[in-house]
C-alpha cells in the first residue's frame, strides 16, 4: 500500500510548522503514543494551537 501523505495532509489540522511526520499518520500516532499523547487531530482547533498533546488536555478539551 502506498503512503497516503498528500491525501492525509488535506485533512491534517496540525499547525506545528516543521514536523517531518505531518501527513504520515502512522508515524504521527507512533510518535505521540510513545509519549502517552494523542495526535493533533484529536483536539479542538483552539487547543491544538497550544501543542499540548497530553491525554489530560484531551479530556479537558471535551468538557
Ligand atoms: S500531531 Fe505531532 S507528530 Fe503529528 S504532525 Fe503534528 S506535531 Fe507532527
Short mmCIF file of C-alpha atoms and ligand atoms in Angstrom, two decimals:
data_model
loop_
_atom_site.label_atom_id
_atom_site.label_comp_id
_atom_site.label_asym_id
_atom_site.label_seq_id
_atom_site.Cartn_x
_atom_site.Cartn_y
_atom_site.Cartn_z
CA UNK A 1 0.00 0.00 0.00
CA UNK A 2 1.31 3.43 -0.94
CA UNK A 3 1.59 6.15 1.66
CA UNK A 4 -1.42 8.47 1.55
CA UNK A 5 0.57 11.50 2.74
CA UNK A 6 -0.76 14.00 0.19
CA UNK A 7 -4.35 12.94 0.83
CA UNK A 8 -3.80 12.98 4.60
CA UNK A 9 -2.30 16.49 4.51
CA UNK A 10 -5.57 17.84 3.14
CA UNK A 11 -7.31 16.81 6.36
CA UNK A 12 -4.47 17.32 8.84
CA UNK A 13 -5.30 20.08 11.38
CA UNK A 14 -1.80 20.17 12.91
CA UNK A 15 -0.29 23.67 12.94
CA UNK A 16 3.19 22.61 14.02
CA UNK A 17 5.31 24.33 11.35
CA UNK A 18 8.19 21.94 10.81
CA UNK A 19 7.15 18.47 11.89
CA UNK A 20 8.54 15.81 9.49
CA UNK A 21 5.69 13.43 10.38
CA UNK A 22 2.91 15.69 9.15
CA UNK A 23 0.63 13.72 6.83
CA UNK A 24 2.34 10.43 7.71
CA UNK A 25 -0.30 9.37 10.20
CA UNK A 26 1.33 6.07 11.19
CA UNK A 27 4.48 7.91 12.29
CA UNK A 28 2.48 10.68 13.93
CA UNK A 29 0.46 8.26 16.05
CA UNK A 30 3.54 6.21 16.92
CA UNK A 31 5.44 9.35 17.98
CA UNK A 32 2.70 10.61 20.27
CA UNK A 33 1.72 7.22 21.62
CA UNK A 34 5.28 6.67 22.82
CA UNK A 35 4.83 9.84 24.89
CA UNK A 36 1.36 8.86 26.14
CA UNK A 37 -0.11 11.57 23.95
CA UNK A 38 -2.62 11.92 21.13
CA UNK A 39 -2.08 13.46 17.70
CA UNK A 40 -3.30 16.92 16.73
CA UNK A 41 -6.47 15.67 15.04
CA UNK A 42 -7.95 14.66 18.42
CA UNK A 43 -8.06 18.24 19.69
CA UNK A 44 -10.22 21.27 19.04
CA UNK A 45 -8.63 23.89 16.80
CA UNK A 46 -8.07 26.19 19.77
CA UNK A 47 -6.38 23.56 21.93
CA UNK A 48 -4.36 22.18 19.04
CA UNK A 49 -2.54 25.50 18.78
CA UNK A 50 -1.13 25.05 22.30
CA UNK A 51 0.80 21.95 21.12
CA UNK A 52 -0.18 20.26 24.37
CA UNK A 53 -0.98 16.76 23.12
CA UNK A 54 -1.42 15.19 26.55
CA UNK A 55 -4.32 12.90 27.38
CA UNK A 56 -5.14 15.18 30.31
CA UNK A 57 -5.54 18.12 27.95
CA UNK A 58 -7.63 15.98 25.61
CA UNK A 59 -10.05 15.20 28.46
CA UNK A 60 -10.22 18.88 29.45
CA UNK A 61 -10.92 19.70 25.82
CA UNK A 62 -14.06 17.55 25.94
CA UNK A 63 -15.60 19.48 28.88
S1 LIG B 1 0.46 15.91 15.71
FE1 LIG B 1 2.62 15.83 16.31
S2 LIG B 1 3.61 14.24 15.06
FE2 LIG B 1 1.60 14.71 14.18
S3 LIG B 1 2.04 16.17 12.56
FE3 LIG B 1 1.52 17.35 14.40
S4 LIG B 1 3.44 17.73 15.51
FE4 LIG B 1 3.80 16.15 13.94
#
